[in-house]
Coordinates of C-alpha atoms in Angstrom, one line a residue:
X783 CA 0.0 0.0 0.0
X784 CA 2.9 2.3 -0.6
X785 CA 3.3 4.7 -3.4
X786 CA 6.6 6.5 -4.1
X787 CA 6.0 10.1 -4.8
X788 CA 8.7 12.3 -6.4
X789 CA 9.9 15.4 -4.6
X790 CA 12.3 17.3 -6.9
X791 CA 15.8 18.1 -5.9
X792 CA 18.7 18.6 -8.3
X793 CA 18.5 17.3 -11.9
X794 CA 16.8 14.0 -11.3
X795 CA 15.0 14.4 -8.0
X796 CA 15.0 12.4 -4.8
X797 CA 12.5 9.9 -3.7
X798 CA 10.2 10.4 -0.7
X799 CA 8.1 7.6 0.5
X800 CA 4.5 8.5 1.4
X801 CA 1.6 6.4 2.4
X802 CA -1.2 6.1 -0.1
X803 CA -4.1 4.1 1.3
X804 CA -7.1 3.0 -0.8
X805 CA -10.1 2.9 1.5
X806 CA -12.4 1.2 -1.0
X807 CA -12.2 -0.9 -4.1
X808 CA -14.3 1.9 -5.7
X809 CA -11.5 4.4 -5.1
X810 CA -9.0 2.0 -6.5
X811 CA -11.1 1.7 -9.6
X812 CA -11.5 5.4 -9.9
X813 CA -7.8 5.8 -10.2
X814 CA -7.6 3.1 -12.9
X815 CA -10.5 4.6 -14.9
X816 CA -8.0 7.2 -15.9
X817 CA -6.7 4.6 -18.3
X818 CA -8.0 6.0 -21.6
X819 CA -6.2 9.3 -21.3
X820 CA -6.2 9.3 -25.1
X821 CA -10.0 9.9 -24.9
X822 CA -9.4 13.5 -23.9
X823 CA -7.6 14.2 -27.2
X824 CA -8.9 14.0 -30.7
X825 CA -6.8 11.8 -33.0
X826 CA -4.4 9.0 -32.1
X827 CA -2.3 6.8 -34.3
X828 CA -2.4 3.4 -32.6
X829 CA 0.8 1.4 -32.9
X830 CA 0.6 -2.3 -31.9
X831 CA 3.7 -4.4 -31.4
X832 CA 4.5 -7.4 -33.5
X833 CA 3.2 -10.8 -32.3
X834 CA 3.2 -14.5 -33.2
X835 CA 5.0 -16.2 -36.0
X836 CA 4.4 -13.4 -38.5
X837 CA 5.9 -10.9 -36.0
X838 CA 9.0 -13.1 -35.6
X839 CA 9.6 -13.0 -39.3
X840 CA 8.8 -9.4 -40.1
X841 CA 8.8 -7.5 -36.8
X842 CA 6.3 -5.1 -38.4
X843 CA 3.2 -5.1 -36.1
X844 CA -0.1 -3.4 -36.8
X845 CA -1.7 0.1 -36.8
X846 CA -5.1 1.7 -36.3
X847 CA -6.5 5.2 -35.7
X848 CA -8.5 6.4 -32.7
X849 CA -10.9 9.3 -33.3
X850 CA -12.3 10.6 -30.1
X851 CA -14.8 13.0 -31.7
X852 CA -16.0 10.7 -34.4
X853 CA -18.3 7.8 -33.7
X854 CA -20.0 5.0 -35.7
X855 CA -23.5 3.6 -36.4
X856 CA -22.5 0.0 -36.4
X857 CA -19.0 -1.0 -37.5
X858 CA -19.0 0.4 -41.1
X859 CA -20.5 4.0 -40.9
X860 CA -18.8 7.0 -39.3
X861 CA -20.5 10.1 -38.0
X862 CA -19.8 12.9 -35.5
X863 CA -20.1 11.9 -31.9
X864 CA -23.1 12.9 -29.7
X865 CA -22.5 14.3 -26.2
X866 CA -21.2 11.6 -23.9
X867 CA -19.8 9.4 -26.6
X868 CA -16.1 8.7 -26.8
X869 CA -15.2 7.9 -30.4
X870 CA -14.0 4.8 -32.2
X871 CA -11.0 2.9 -33.4
X872 CA -10.8 2.3 -37.2
X873 CA -8.4 -0.1 -38.9
X874 CA -7.9 -2.0 -42.1
X875 CA -7.5 -5.8 -42.3
X876 CA -8.3 -8.5 -44.9
X877 CA -11.9 -9.7 -44.9
X878 CA -13.5 -8.9 -41.5
X879 CA -16.5 -11.0 -42.4
X880 CA -18.6 -12.1 -45.4
X881 CA -21.0 -9.2 -44.7
X882 CA -18.3 -6.5 -44.4
X883 CA -16.8 -5.8 -47.8
X884 CA -15.0 -2.5 -47.2
X885 CA -11.4 -2.6 -46.0
X886 CA -12.0 -0.9 -42.6
X887 CA -14.1 -1.6 -39.5
X888 CA -14.9 0.6 -36.5
X889 CA -15.3 -0.3 -32.8
X890 CA -15.3 1.8 -29.6
X891 CA -11.9 2.2 -27.9
X892 CA -12.4 0.1 -24.7
X893 CA -13.8 -2.9 -26.6
X894 CA -10.9 -2.6 -29.1
X895 CA -8.4 -2.9 -26.3
X896 CA -10.2 -5.2 -23.8
X897 CA -13.3 -6.7 -25.3
X898 CA -15.6 -5.1 -22.7
X899 CA -17.7 -1.9 -22.7
X900 CA -17.3 -0.8 -19.1
X901 CA -13.8 0.0 -17.9
X902 CA -14.6 -1.6 -14.6
X903 CA -14.9 -4.9 -16.4
X904 CA -11.3 -4.9 -17.7
X905 CA -9.7 -8.1 -16.6
X906 CA -6.3 -8.2 -14.8
X907 CA -5.5 -11.6 -16.4
X908 CA -6.4 -13.0 -19.8
X909 CA -5.9 -16.2 -21.7
X910 CA -7.2 -17.7 -24.9
X911 CA -10.5 -18.8 -23.4
X912 CA -11.2 -15.4 -21.9
X913 CA -10.3 -13.7 -25.2
X914 CA -12.7 -16.0 -27.1
X915 CA -15.6 -15.5 -24.7
X916 CA -15.3 -11.7 -24.8
X917 CA -15.1 -11.6 -28.6
X918 CA -18.1 -13.8 -29.0
X919 CA -20.1 -11.9 -26.3
X920 CA -19.4 -8.6 -28.1
X921 CA -20.3 -10.1 -31.5
X922 CA -23.6 -11.3 -30.0
X923 CA -24.3 -7.9 -28.5
X924 CA -23.3 -5.6 -31.4
X925 CA -22.1 -7.3 -34.6
X926 CA -24.7 -9.9 -35.5
X927 CA -26.0 -8.1 -38.6
X928 CA -22.4 -7.8 -39.8
X929 CA -20.6 -10.9 -38.5
X930 CA -22.9 -13.9 -38.7
X931 CA -22.2 -17.3 -37.1
X932 CA -21.3 -20.4 -39.1
X933 CA -24.0 -22.7 -40.4
X934 CA -23.5 -24.9 -37.3
X935 CA -24.0 -21.9 -35.0
X936 CA -20.3 -21.6 -34.0
X937 CA -18.3 -18.4 -33.8
X938 CA -17.1 -17.4 -37.3
X939 CA -13.5 -16.8 -38.3
X940 CA -12.6 -13.5 -39.8
X941 CA -10.5 -10.4 -39.1
X942 CA -13.4 -8.9 -37.1
X943 CA -11.6 -10.6 -34.2
X944 CA -8.6 -8.4 -34.6
X945 CA -10.8 -5.4 -33.7
X946 CA -11.4 -6.7 -30.1
X947 CA -9.2 -7.6 -27.1
X948 CA -6.1 -6.2 -28.7
X949 CA -4.4 -5.6 -25.4
X950 CA -4.5 -9.3 -24.7
X951 CA -2.1 -9.9 -27.6
X952 CA 0.3 -6.9 -27.6
X953 CA 1.7 -3.8 -26.0
X954 CA -0.1 -0.9 -27.6
X955 CA 1.0 2.7 -28.0
X956 CA -1.2 5.7 -29.0
X957 CA 0.4 8.7 -30.5
X958 CA -2.1 11.5 -29.8
X959 CA -2.6 15.1 -31.0
X960 CA -5.3 17.7 -30.5
X961 CA -7.6 18.7 -33.3
X962 CA -10.5 21.1 -33.6
X963 CA -14.2 20.4 -34.2
X964 CA -13.8 22.1 -37.7
X965 CA -11.0 19.7 -38.6
X966 CA -13.0 16.7 -37.4
X967 CA -16.0 17.7 -39.5
X968 CA -13.8 18.4 -42.6
X969 CA -12.1 15.0 -42.1
X970 CA -15.4 13.2 -41.8
X971 CA -16.7 14.7 -45.1
X972 CA -13.5 13.6 -46.9
X973 CA -13.4 10.2 -45.3
X974 CA -17.0 9.3 -46.1
X975 CA -16.5 10.5 -49.7
X976 CA -13.6 8.1 -50.3
X977 CA -13.9 4.6 -51.9
X978 CA -13.0 2.0 -49.3
X979 CA -13.9 -1.1 -51.3
X980 CA -10.3 -1.9 -52.4
X981 CA -8.6 -5.2 -51.8
X982 CA -6.2 -5.5 -48.9
X983 CA -2.6 -6.0 -49.9
X984 CA 0.4 -6.5 -47.7
X985 CA 2.7 -4.8 -50.1
X986 CA 0.6 -1.8 -51.3
X987 CA -2.7 -1.5 -49.3
X988 CA -2.0 -2.8 -45.8
X989 CA -3.1 -1.6 -42.3
X990 CA -0.3 1.0 -42.3
X991 CA -1.2 2.4 -45.7
X992 CA -4.8 2.8 -44.4
X993 CA -3.5 4.6 -41.3
X994 CA -1.2 6.8 -43.3
X995 CA -4.2 7.8 -45.5
X996 CA -6.4 8.6 -42.5
X997 CA -3.8 10.7 -40.6
X998 CA -2.7 12.5 -43.8
X999 CA -6.3 13.4 -44.5
X1000 CA -6.2 15.3 -41.2
X1001 CA -2.6 16.6 -41.5
X1002 CA -1.2 16.4 -45.1
X1003 CA 2.3 15.0 -45.1
X1004 CA 2.3 14.1 -41.4
X1005 CA 3.1 10.4 -42.0
X1006 CA 5.1 8.6 -44.7
X1007 CA 6.7 5.3 -45.6
X1008 CA 10.4 4.6 -45.2
X1009 CA 11.4 3.6 -48.7
X1010 CA 15.0 2.8 -47.8
X1011 CA 14.5 0.7 -44.7
X1012 CA 11.2 -0.9 -45.6
X1013 CA 11.9 -1.5 -49.3
X1014 CA 8.9 0.7 -50.3
X1015 CA 6.3 -1.1 -48.0
X1016 CA 4.5 1.1 -45.4
X1017 CA 5.2 -0.1 -41.8
X1018 CA 4.0 1.0 -38.4
X1019 CA 7.4 2.0 -37.3
X1020 CA 7.9 4.3 -40.3
X1021 CA 4.5 6.0 -39.5
X1022 CA 5.4 6.4 -35.8
X1023 CA 8.8 7.9 -36.7
X1024 CA 7.4 10.4 -39.2
X1025 CA 4.3 11.3 -37.1
X1026 CA 6.6 11.9 -34.1
X1027 CA 8.7 14.3 -36.1
X1028 CA 5.6 16.1 -37.4
X1029 CA 3.7 16.3 -34.1
X1030 CA 6.6 17.1 -31.7
X1031 CA 7.5 20.2 -33.8
X1032 CA 4.0 21.5 -33.1
X1033 CA 3.7 21.5 -29.3
X1034 CA 0.4 23.4 -29.6
X1035 CA -1.0 20.0 -30.8
X1036 CA -0.3 18.7 -27.3
X1037 CA 1.5 15.6 -28.7
X1038 CA 1.9 12.7 -26.2
X1039 CA 2.2 8.9 -26.2
X1040 CA 0.1 6.6 -24.0
X1041 CA 1.0 2.9 -23.5
X1042 CA -1.5 0.2 -22.9
X1043 CA 0.5 -2.8 -21.8
X1044 CA -0.4 -6.4 -22.8
X1045 CA -2.6 -8.0 -20.1
X1046 CA -0.7 -10.6 -18.2
X1047 CA -1.4 -14.2 -19.0
X1048 CA -0.1 -17.2 -21.1
X1049 CA -0.7 -15.6 -24.5
X1050 CA 2.5 -15.0 -26.4
X1051 CA 4.2 -11.7 -25.4
X1052 CA 4.6 -9.2 -28.2
X1053 CA 7.8 -7.7 -29.5
X1054 CA 9.1 -4.3 -30.6
X1055 CA 8.0 -2.8 -33.9
X1056 CA 11.0 -3.0 -36.3
X1057 CA 11.6 -1.9 -39.9
X1058 CA 12.9 -4.5 -42.3
X1059 CA 16.6 -3.5 -42.3
X1060 CA 16.6 -3.6 -38.5
X1061 CA 15.0 -7.1 -38.5
X1062 CA 17.5 -8.2 -41.1
X1063 CA 20.6 -7.2 -39.0
X1064 CA 19.3 -8.2 -35.6
X1065 CA 17.7 -11.6 -36.2
X1066 CA 19.9 -14.7 -36.6
X1067 CA 17.5 -16.2 -39.1
X1068 CA 18.5 -13.4 -41.5
X1069 CA 22.0 -12.4 -40.2
X1070 CA 23.6 -15.8 -40.6
X1071 CA 22.7 -16.6 -44.2
X1072 CA 23.3 -13.0 -45.4
X1073 CA 26.8 -13.0 -43.8
X1074 CA 27.6 -16.4 -45.3
X1075 CA 26.2 -15.9 -48.8
X1076 CA 25.7 -12.1 -49.3
X1077 CA 28.0 -10.1 -47.0
X1078 CA 27.6 -6.9 -49.1
X1079 CA 23.9 -7.1 -48.7
X1080 CA 24.2 -7.3 -45.0
X1081 CA 26.6 -4.4 -45.0
X1082 CA 24.2 -2.3 -47.1
X1083 CA 21.2 -3.0 -44.8
X1084 CA 23.3 -2.3 -41.7
X1085 CA 24.4 1.0 -43.1
X1086 CA 20.9 2.0 -44.1
X1087 CA 19.5 1.2 -40.7
X1088 CA 22.4 2.9 -38.8
X1089 CA 22.2 6.1 -40.9
X1090 CA 18.5 6.5 -41.5
X1091 CA 16.4 3.8 -39.7
X1092 CA 17.1 4.2 -36.0
X1093 CA 13.9 5.0 -34.0
X1094 CA 12.3 3.4 -30.9
X1095 CA 8.6 3.4 -30.1
X1096 CA 9.2 2.6 -26.4
X1097 CA 11.8 5.4 -26.1
X1098 CA 9.4 7.9 -27.8
X1099 CA 6.8 6.9 -25.2
X1100 CA 9.3 7.7 -22.4
X1101 CA 10.0 11.1 -23.9
X1102 CA 6.3 12.1 -24.5
X1103 CA 4.8 10.1 -21.7
X1104 CA 1.6 11.9 -20.8
X1105 CA -0.8 14.7 -21.5
X1106 CA 0.8 16.6 -18.7
X1107 CA 4.2 16.3 -20.4
X1108 CA 2.6 17.7 -23.6
X1109 CA 1.3 20.7 -21.6
X1110 CA 4.7 21.2 -20.1
X1111 CA 6.4 21.1 -23.5
X1112 CA 4.0 23.8 -24.7
X1113 CA 4.8 25.9 -21.7
X1114 CA 8.5 25.4 -22.3
X1115 CA 8.1 26.7 -25.9
X1116 CA 6.3 29.8 -24.6
X1117 CA 9.0 30.4 -22.0
X1118 CA 11.8 30.1 -24.5
X1119 CA 9.9 32.5 -26.8
X1120 CA 9.7 35.1 -24.0
X1121 CA 13.5 35.4 -23.6
X1122 CA 16.3 34.5 -21.3
X1123 CA 14.9 36.1 -18.1
X1124 CA 12.9 33.0 -17.5
X1125 CA 15.9 30.6 -16.9
X1126 CA 14.6 29.6 -13.5
X1127 CA 11.1 28.9 -14.8
X1128 CA 12.7 26.8 -17.6
X1129 CA 14.6 24.8 -15.1
X1130 CA 11.5 24.2 -13.0
X1131 CA 9.6 23.2 -16.1
X1132 CA 12.2 20.6 -17.0
X1133 CA 12.2 19.3 -13.4
X1134 CA 8.4 18.8 -13.6
X1135 CA 8.8 16.9 -16.8
X1136 CA 11.3 14.6 -15.2
X1137 CA 9.0 14.2 -12.2
X1138 CA 6.1 13.2 -14.5
X1139 CA 8.3 10.6 -16.2
X1140 CA 9.5 9.2 -12.9
X1141 CA 5.9 9.0 -11.6
X1142 CA 4.9 6.9 -14.6
X1143 CA 8.0 4.8 -15.2
X1144 CA 9.8 4.7 -11.8
X1145 CA 13.5 4.1 -11.9
X1146 CA 16.0 1.3 -11.2
X1147 CA 16.1 2.1 -7.5
X1148 CA 12.3 1.9 -7.1
X1149 CA 11.9 -1.3 -9.1
X1150 CA 14.8 -2.9 -7.3
X1151 CA 13.3 -2.1 -3.9
X1152 CA 10.1 -3.9 -4.9
X1153 CA 12.0 -6.8 -6.2
X1154 CA 13.7 -7.2 -2.9
X1155 CA 10.4 -6.9 -1.0
X1156 CA 8.7 -9.4 -3.3
X1157 CA 11.5 -11.9 -2.8
X1158 CA 10.5 -12.3 0.9
X1159 CA 6.8 -12.5 0.0
X1160 CA 7.5 -15.2 -2.5
X1161 CA 9.6 -17.2 -0.1
X1162 CA 6.8 -17.0 2.5
X1163 CA 4.2 -18.1 -0.1
X1164 CA 6.3 -21.2 -0.9
X1165 CA 7.1 -21.9 2.7
X1166 CA 3.4 -21.9 3.6
X1167 CA 2.6 -24.3 0.7
X1168 CA 0.6 -21.8 -1.4
X1169 CA 3.0 -22.7 -4.2
X1170 CA 5.1 -25.8 -4.3
X1171 CA 8.1 -23.9 -5.6
X1172 CA 9.1 -21.0 -7.9
X1173 CA 8.5 -23.1 -11.0
X1174 CA 4.8 -23.3 -10.1
X1175 CA 4.7 -19.6 -9.7
X1176 CA 6.0 -19.3 -13.2
X1177 CA 3.5 -21.7 -14.7
X1178 CA 0.4 -20.6 -12.7
X1179 CA -0.9 -18.2 -15.3
X1180 CA -0.7 -21.0 -17.9
X1181 CA -2.2 -23.6 -15.5
X1182 CA -5.2 -21.4 -14.9
X1183 CA -6.1 -21.6 -18.6
X1184 CA -5.9 -25.4 -18.6
X1185 CA -8.0 -25.8 -15.4
X1186 CA -10.7 -23.1 -15.8
X1187 CA -13.7 -22.0 -17.8
X1188 CA -14.5 -18.2 -18.0
X1189 CA -18.0 -16.9 -17.4
X1190 CA -19.7 -13.8 -16.2
X1191 CA -20.9 -13.3 -12.6
X1192 CA -24.3 -11.8 -11.7
X1193 CA -22.9 -8.3 -12.2
X1194 CA -21.4 -9.0 -15.6
X1195 CA -17.8 -9.2 -14.5
X1196 CA -15.5 -12.0 -15.5
X1197 CA -14.9 -15.0 -13.3
X1198 CA -13.1 -18.3 -13.8
X1199 CA -14.6 -21.6 -12.7
X1200 CA -11.5 -23.4 -11.6
X1201 CA -10.9 -27.1 -11.0
X1202 CA -8.6 -26.8 -8.0
X1203 CA -7.3 -30.1 -6.8
X1204 CA -10.5 -31.9 -5.6
X1205 CA -12.9 -29.0 -5.7
X1206 CA -14.4 -26.4 -8.0
X1207 CA -13.9 -22.8 -7.1
X1208 CA -14.6 -19.4 -8.6
X1209 CA -12.0 -16.7 -9.1
X1210 CA -12.8 -13.1 -10.0
X1211 CA -10.4 -11.7 -12.5
X1212 CA -11.3 -8.0 -12.5
X1213 CA -10.3 -5.4 -9.9
X1214 CA -14.0 -5.1 -9.1
X1215 CA -14.6 -8.8 -8.1
X1216 CA -11.3 -10.4 -7.2
X1217 CA -12.0 -9.4 -3.6
X1218 CA -15.7 -10.4 -3.8
X1219 CA -17.1 -13.0 -1.4
X1220 CA -17.5 -15.5 -4.3
X1221 CA -13.9 -15.2 -5.4
X1222 CA -11.7 -17.8 -3.8
X1223 CA -9.0 -16.0 -1.7
X1224 CA -6.2 -18.5 -2.2
X1225 CA -6.6 -18.6 -5.9
X1226 CA -6.8 -14.8 -6.0
X1227 CA -3.7 -14.4 -3.9
X1228 CA -1.8 -16.8 -6.2
X1229 CA -3.0 -14.9 -9.2
X1230 CA -1.7 -11.6 -7.8
X1231 CA 1.6 -13.1 -6.7
X1232 CA 2.1 -14.7 -10.2
X1233 CA 1.1 -11.4 -11.8
X1234 CA 3.6 -9.4 -9.7
X1235 CA 6.3 -12.0 -10.4
X1236 CA 5.7 -11.7 -14.2
X1237 CA 5.8 -7.9 -14.1
X1238 CA 9.1 -7.8 -12.0
X1239 CA 10.7 -10.3 -14.3
X1240 CA 9.7 -8.6 -17.6
X1241 CA 12.0 -6.3 -19.5
X1242 CA 11.7 -2.8 -18.3
X1243 CA 10.1 -1.6 -21.5
X1244 CA 7.3 -4.3 -21.2
X1245 CA 6.3 -3.4 -17.6
X1246 CA 3.1 -1.7 -16.8
X1247 CA 3.2 1.8 -15.4
X1248 CA 4.4 2.3 -11.9
X1249 CA 0.9 3.5 -10.8
X1250 CA -0.8 0.3 -12.2
X1251 CA 1.9 -1.8 -10.6
X1252 CA 1.4 -0.2 -7.2
X1253 CA -2.4 -0.8 -7.5
X1254 CA -1.8 -4.5 -8.2
X1255 CA 0.7 -4.6 -5.4
X1256 CA -1.9 -3.2 -3.1
X1257 CA -4.4 -5.9 -4.2
X1258 CA -1.8 -8.6 -3.4
X1259 CA -1.3 -7.0 0.0
X1260 CA -5.0 -7.1 0.7
X1261 CA -5.2 -10.7 -0.4
X1262 CA -2.3 -11.9 1.8
X1263 CA -3.3 -15.1 3.6
X1264 CA -2.6 -14.1 7.2
X1265 CA -4.8 -16.6 9.0
X1266 CA -3.1 -19.1 11.3
X1267 CA -2.0 -22.3 9.6
X1268 CA -2.1 -25.5 11.6
X1269 CA 0.5 -28.1 11.2
X1270 CA -2.1 -30.4 9.5
X1271 CA -3.0 -27.7 7.0
X1272 CA 0.6 -26.9 6.2
X1273 CA 1.4 -30.6 5.7
X1274 CA -1.6 -30.9 3.3
X1275 CA -0.5 -27.9 1.2
X1276 CA 3.1 -29.0 1.0
X1277 CA 2.2 -32.6 0.0
X1278 CA -0.8 -32.0 -2.3
X1279 CA 1.5 -31.7 -5.4
X1280 CA 1.4 -29.2 -8.2
X1281 CA -1.8 -27.5 -9.3
X1282 CA -1.2 -29.0 -12.7
X1283 CA 1.1 -32.1 -12.7
X1284 CA 0.9 -33.0 -16.4
X1285 CA 0.0 -30.0 -18.6
X1286 CA -1.3 -30.8 -22.1
X1287 CA 1.6 -31.2 -24.5
X1288 CA 2.1 -28.8 -27.4
X1289 CA 1.5 -30.1 -30.9
X1290 CA 4.5 -31.3 -32.9
X1291 CA 4.2 -28.3 -35.3
X1292 CA 4.1 -25.8 -32.4
X1293 CA 7.1 -27.5 -30.7
X1294 CA 9.1 -27.3 -34.0
X1295 CA 8.2 -23.6 -34.3
X1296 CA 9.3 -22.9 -30.8
X1297 CA 12.6 -24.5 -31.4
X1298 CA 13.1 -22.7 -34.7
X1299 CA 12.3 -19.3 -33.2
X1300 CA 14.5 -19.9 -30.1
X1301 CA 17.4 -20.8 -32.4
X1302 CA 16.9 -18.1 -35.0
X1303 CA 15.4 -15.2 -33.1

């Protein structure tokens, strides 16, 4: 229940520990409902990291556009939002369904990220079963005229699924700028007049081409492809780089980047967006054959990347980390324009920017302190037989998928029905119901310990924000099993074996792919 608040001193600031106590789960949720900070802006270019086998080979990722002042009647028709509405995400993909023939589709922002409509329903854990349930539930509620089930009544395939629960699959970044209502109306007229019936093409009409066309309709020339490093194909990284250059030079647009981290669970973790030359010189599957058979080609690609291709989406996020940072950058521009008499104010402005970054990201000292504290918590959980050993902590998120079925509780929040040793129990997997009476406390505590373990052992760029981490740490504290444990109970826990002794084996093709990717990554 401790939050580290920054009190500035010197260039980087010093850390002062202050207590921050959440009196109710409702207050906890209120803090977290600030998640869609992008909703306060007007246009966001959404950059999704690469994922899966395709991501391993190309490193490209995916893109979309969020329009906060433009809404939709169904998934295929745009209009200006009415009061109280919060806009839509639009993106291109091949064949959303048999009923949707145009190349783009629209869904509201929260369902796009999490598959739910109420931010209170956002899960803190996700697996393939949860993802499927939420997609089908949203289809039943909103997409039936446009995405019809198969002849046998089962959920249909199609790219409509890529417009829901995207934060289950990838880290997501939104590059946001401010627009005016006049610009929104002008864009809508132009967009609705365009022909969107073209056929999707990876090489010439892909998701990034669509995003480039949308953003450039608002701001001509704001985004462009990188011909040298992507061989003429439009990629998400090229758009992010060019849009950052355009927006950061116009601080009055209040440019900032928001990160929506991938929900913790057993789904494959996403990887950085890369251009083609970067992938070619950093992945063994390309480096080895090019060095052996075509050394000049490798040298050319390395030179192209080092001279013109270097850019990092995560580093851009760190630099333009919040709407408050955008406001401070605009203030800095005005101070500089007013002359040198404002040196002290400029220094204070920069200090506040550093403070804002530290509040969102933390630093090595802060994360190390939590790693040290968590080591004792983990040792205690294993000693009390909650987990058999550290390996069971590492596999718990996967084990939950094998041994559970997702469903909704009476309030519409996600729960898992879990086969837990010789009993069936329920586990709430949202911040609203993980502490509910129907949510098994031992399973909930194990989930939060496994979640914190995963966050602390992730690469720093893949971690959630410090504020979200502290909220989840607080939940873990509140779930700590402090009741006295008898010798008989302790012996039972320590001797009951693993939650899942024999997990289902991967298919032969998946095993081969894992080996291939491990060797050639």
